[in-house]
Amino acid sequence: QVQMVESGGGLVQAGGSLRLSCVATGSIFSIDVMGWYRQAPGKQRELVALITSGGNTNYADSVKGRFTISRDNAKNMVYLQMNSLKPEDTAVYYCNARGRSRFQVDFISWGQGTQVTVSS
C-alpha cells in the first residue's frame, strides 16, 4: 500500500504565492512519475504538472511560467511552487505517484486533496 499526503493549501489573494508539498509513504520500491492535478467545482480533474524520476517536467499551458514542480527522490516528496496565482487557479489540488512497490507490483496512488482558493 502506498499513501500520499498533501499539505500547503489555503487562501491567498490574486498575485500571491503558495507552495504545496506531498509525501508518499508505504511499501515503495521506486516512483517513476509524480504529479499534481486539480479539480475546480463543476469541472473535470486536470493535469497541472508532472515530473519524472530523472527530473523531466511537463506543465499545463495555463500554469507555464507561474508554477514550478520539483521532487526529492530520497524523501519520496513532490512540491508545487505556485506564483502569480489567479482566481481561476482555485481548485482542490491532488498529488499523484506512479511506480512499483516492494512487492514488485505497479501502483498509482492519489492524495486526499488540498484546497487552494485565490481571491480577486
PDB file of C-alpha atoms in Angstrom:
ATOM      1  CA  GLN A   1       0.000   0.000   0.000  1.00  0.00           C
ATOM      2  CA  VAL A   2       1.208   3.464  -0.906  1.00  0.00           C
ATOM      3  CA  GLN A   3      -0.281   6.569   0.681  1.00  0.00           C
ATOM      4  CA  MET A   4       0.018  10.174  -0.447  1.00  0.00           C
ATOM      5  CA  VAL A   5      -0.468  13.112   1.903  1.00  0.00           C
ATOM      6  CA  GLU A   6      -0.633  16.696   0.673  1.00  0.00           C
ATOM      7  CA  SER A   7      -0.133  19.900   2.635  1.00  0.00           C
ATOM      8  CA  GLY A   8       0.219  23.611   1.987  1.00  0.00           C
ATOM      9  CA  GLY A   9      -3.122  24.656   0.557  1.00  0.00           C
ATOM     10  CA  GLY A  10      -5.019  27.684   1.744  1.00  0.00           C
ATOM     11  CA  LEU A  11      -6.477  31.066   0.894  1.00  0.00           C
ATOM     12  CA  VAL A  12      -4.386  33.648  -0.926  1.00  0.00           C
ATOM     13  CA  GLN A  13      -5.036  36.878  -2.803  1.00  0.00           C
ATOM     14  CA  ALA A  14      -4.583  37.093  -6.543  1.00  0.00           C
ATOM     15  CA  GLY A  15      -0.929  37.621  -7.379  1.00  0.00           C
ATOM     16  CA  GLY A  16       0.210  35.755  -4.299  1.00  0.00           C
ATOM     17  CA  SER A  17       2.109  32.502  -3.878  1.00  0.00           C
ATOM     18  CA  LEU A  18       1.615  29.121  -2.263  1.00  0.00           C
ATOM     19  CA  ARG A  19       3.768  26.018  -2.030  1.00  0.00           C
ATOM     20  CA  LEU A  20       2.193  22.589  -1.957  1.00  0.00           C
ATOM     21  CA  SER A  21       4.005  19.541  -0.625  1.00  0.00           C
ATOM     22  CA  CYS A  22       3.198  15.863  -0.876  1.00  0.00           C
ATOM     23  CA  VAL A  23       4.883  12.812   0.614  1.00  0.00           C
ATOM     24  CA  ALA A  24       4.481   9.220  -0.482  1.00  0.00           C
ATOM     25  CA  THR A  25       4.794   6.533   2.180  1.00  0.00           C
ATOM     26  CA  GLY A  26       4.423   2.780   2.322  1.00  0.00           C
ATOM     27  CA  SER A  27       5.926  -0.170   0.511  1.00  0.00           C
ATOM     28  CA  ILE A  28       7.696   1.794  -2.189  1.00  0.00           C
ATOM     29  CA  PHE A  29      10.419   0.343  -4.372  1.00  0.00           C
ATOM     30  CA  SER A  30      10.532   3.152  -6.914  1.00  0.00           C
ATOM     31  CA  ILE A  31       8.460   6.085  -8.109  1.00  0.00           C
ATOM     32  CA  ASP A  32       8.636   6.847 -11.820  1.00  0.00           C
ATOM     33  CA  VAL A  33       6.373   9.868 -12.146  1.00  0.00           C
ATOM     34  CA  MET A  34       4.948  12.273  -9.594  1.00  0.00           C
ATOM     35  CA  GLY A  35       2.461  14.947 -10.406  1.00  0.00           C
ATOM     36  CA  TRP A  36      -0.163  17.437  -9.407  1.00  0.00           C
ATOM     37  CA  TYR A  37      -3.724  17.558 -10.695  1.00  0.00           C
ATOM     38  CA  ARG A  38      -6.575  19.883  -9.797  1.00  0.00           C
ATOM     39  CA  GLN A  39     -10.335  19.872  -9.901  1.00  0.00           C
ATOM     40  CA  ALA A  40     -12.445  23.005  -9.773  1.00  0.00           C
ATOM     41  CA  PRO A  41     -16.157  22.899  -8.890  1.00  0.00           C
ATOM     42  CA  GLY A  42     -18.203  21.558 -11.797  1.00  0.00           C
ATOM     43  CA  LYS A  43     -15.123  20.693 -13.829  1.00  0.00           C
ATOM     44  CA  GLN A  44     -13.148  17.556 -14.566  1.00  0.00           C
ATOM     45  CA  ARG A  45      -9.853  16.836 -12.875  1.00  0.00           C
ATOM     46  CA  GLU A  46      -6.988  18.173 -14.989  1.00  0.00           C
ATOM     47  CA  LEU A  47      -3.241  17.802 -15.090  1.00  0.00           C
ATOM     48  CA  VAL A  48      -1.244  20.675 -13.627  1.00  0.00           C
ATOM     49  CA  ALA A  49       2.330  19.365 -13.772  1.00  0.00           C
ATOM     50  CA  LEU A  50       4.339  16.144 -13.906  1.00  0.00           C
ATOM     51  CA  ILE A  51       7.937  15.306 -13.065  1.00  0.00           C
ATOM     52  CA  THR A  52       9.834  12.107 -13.770  1.00  0.00           C
ATOM     53  CA  SER A  53      12.448  10.497 -11.563  1.00  0.00           C
ATOM     54  CA  GLY A  54      15.058  11.981 -13.861  1.00  0.00           C
ATOM     55  CA  GLY A  55      13.706  15.492 -13.446  1.00  0.00           C
ATOM     56  CA  ASN A  56      11.888  15.935 -16.744  1.00  0.00           C
ATOM     57  CA  THR A  57       8.820  18.126 -16.330  1.00  0.00           C
ATOM     58  CA  ASN A  58       5.568  18.792 -18.135  1.00  0.00           C
ATOM     59  CA  TYR A  59       3.129  21.616 -17.413  1.00  0.00           C
ATOM     60  CA  ALA A  60      -0.376  22.554 -18.398  1.00  0.00           C
ATOM     61  CA  ASP A  61      -0.336  25.595 -20.667  1.00  0.00           C
ATOM     62  CA  SER A  62      -2.398  27.547 -18.144  1.00  0.00           C
ATOM     63  CA  VAL A  63       0.334  27.366 -15.478  1.00  0.00           C
ATOM     64  CA  LYS A  64       3.530  27.549 -17.535  1.00  0.00           C
ATOM     65  CA  GLY A  65       5.816  30.280 -16.273  1.00  0.00           C
ATOM     66  CA  ARG A  66       3.932  30.579 -12.977  1.00  0.00           C
ATOM     67  CA  PHE A  67       4.127  27.121 -11.368  1.00  0.00           C
ATOM     68  CA  THR A  68       7.207  25.004 -10.742  1.00  0.00           C
ATOM     69  CA  ILE A  69       7.173  21.315  -9.878  1.00  0.00           C
ATOM     70  CA  SER A  70      10.094  19.674  -8.097  1.00  0.00           C
ATOM     71  CA  ARG A  71      10.761  16.471  -6.201  1.00  0.00           C
ATOM     72  CA  ASP A  72      13.074  14.955  -3.633  1.00  0.00           C
ATOM     73  CA  ASN A  73      13.610  11.346  -4.672  1.00  0.00           C
ATOM     74  CA  ALA A  74      15.309  10.396  -1.418  1.00  0.00           C
ATOM     75  CA  LYS A  75      12.284  11.548   0.595  1.00  0.00           C
ATOM     76  CA  ASN A  76       9.602  10.493  -1.915  1.00  0.00           C
ATOM     77  CA  MET A  77       8.289  14.039  -1.924  1.00  0.00           C
ATOM     78  CA  VAL A  78       6.933  16.293  -4.638  1.00  0.00           C
ATOM     79  CA  TYR A  79       6.380  20.034  -4.435  1.00  0.00           C
ATOM     80  CA  LEU A  80       4.432  22.604  -6.406  1.00  0.00           C
ATOM     81  CA  GLN A  81       5.521  26.222  -6.128  1.00  0.00           C
ATOM     82  CA  MET A  82       2.658  28.409  -7.344  1.00  0.00           C
ATOM     83  CA  ASN A  83       3.364  32.074  -8.086  1.00  0.00           C
ATOM     84  CA  SER A  84       1.246  34.829  -9.597  1.00  0.00           C
ATOM     85  CA  LEU A  85      -1.885  32.977  -8.591  1.00  0.00           C
ATOM     86  CA  LYS A  86      -5.158  33.794 -10.325  1.00  0.00           C
ATOM     87  CA  PRO A  87      -8.760  33.251  -9.204  1.00  0.00           C
ATOM     88  CA  GLU A  88      -9.068  30.596 -11.912  1.00  0.00           C
ATOM     89  CA  ASP A  89      -6.415  28.554 -10.106  1.00  0.00           C
ATOM     90  CA  THR A  90      -8.949  27.933  -7.340  1.00  0.00           C
ATOM     91  CA  ALA A  91      -9.441  24.173  -7.043  1.00  0.00           C
ATOM     92  CA  VAL A  92      -8.734  21.107  -4.980  1.00  0.00           C
ATOM     93  CA  TYR A  93      -5.197  20.021  -5.772  1.00  0.00           C
ATOM     94  CA  TYR A  94      -4.281  16.332  -5.746  1.00  0.00           C
ATOM     95  CA  CYS A  95      -0.842  14.778  -5.824  1.00  0.00           C
ATOM     96  CA  ASN A  96      -0.255  11.556  -7.717  1.00  0.00           C
ATOM     97  CA  ALA A  97       2.512   8.986  -7.940  1.00  0.00           C
ATOM     98  CA  ARG A  98       3.120   6.069 -10.281  1.00  0.00           C
ATOM     99  CA  GLY A  99       5.727   3.467  -9.516  1.00  0.00           C
ATOM    100  CA  ARG A 100       6.461  -0.002  -8.236  1.00  0.00           C
ATOM    101  CA  SER A 101       6.015  -1.380  -4.742  1.00  0.00           C
ATOM    102  CA  ARG A 102       8.482  -3.540  -2.827  1.00  0.00           C
ATOM    103  CA  PHE A 103       6.309  -6.468  -3.843  1.00  0.00           C
ATOM    104  CA  GLN A 104       7.098  -5.634  -7.477  1.00  0.00           C
ATOM    105  CA  VAL A 105       3.545  -4.529  -8.146  1.00  0.00           C
ATOM    106  CA  ASP A 106       2.906  -1.384 -10.143  1.00  0.00           C
ATOM    107  CA  PHE A 107       0.877   1.239  -8.322  1.00  0.00           C
ATOM    108  CA  ILE A 108      -0.913   4.511  -8.947  1.00  0.00           C
ATOM    109  CA  SER A 109      -1.666   6.426  -5.792  1.00  0.00           C
ATOM    110  CA  TRP A 110      -3.598   9.652  -5.106  1.00  0.00           C
ATOM    111  CA  GLY A 111      -3.629  12.018  -2.188  1.00  0.00           C
ATOM    112  CA  GLN A 112      -6.801  13.177  -0.489  1.00  0.00           C
ATOM    113  CA  GLY A 113      -6.572  16.673  -1.946  1.00  0.00           C
ATOM    114  CA  THR A 114      -5.845  20.115  -0.562  1.00  0.00           C
ATOM    115  CA  GLN A 115      -7.957  23.202  -1.219  1.00  0.00           C
ATOM    116  CA  VAL A 116      -6.403  26.226  -2.890  1.00  0.00           C
ATOM    117  CA  THR A 117      -8.562  29.346  -3.009  1.00  0.00           C
ATOM    118  CA  VAL A 118      -7.445  32.515  -4.769  1.00  0.00           C
ATOM    119  CA  SER A 119      -9.466  35.635  -4.060  1.00  0.00           C
ATOM    120  CA  SER A 120      -9.715  38.504  -6.513  1.00  0.00           C
TER     121      SER A 120
END
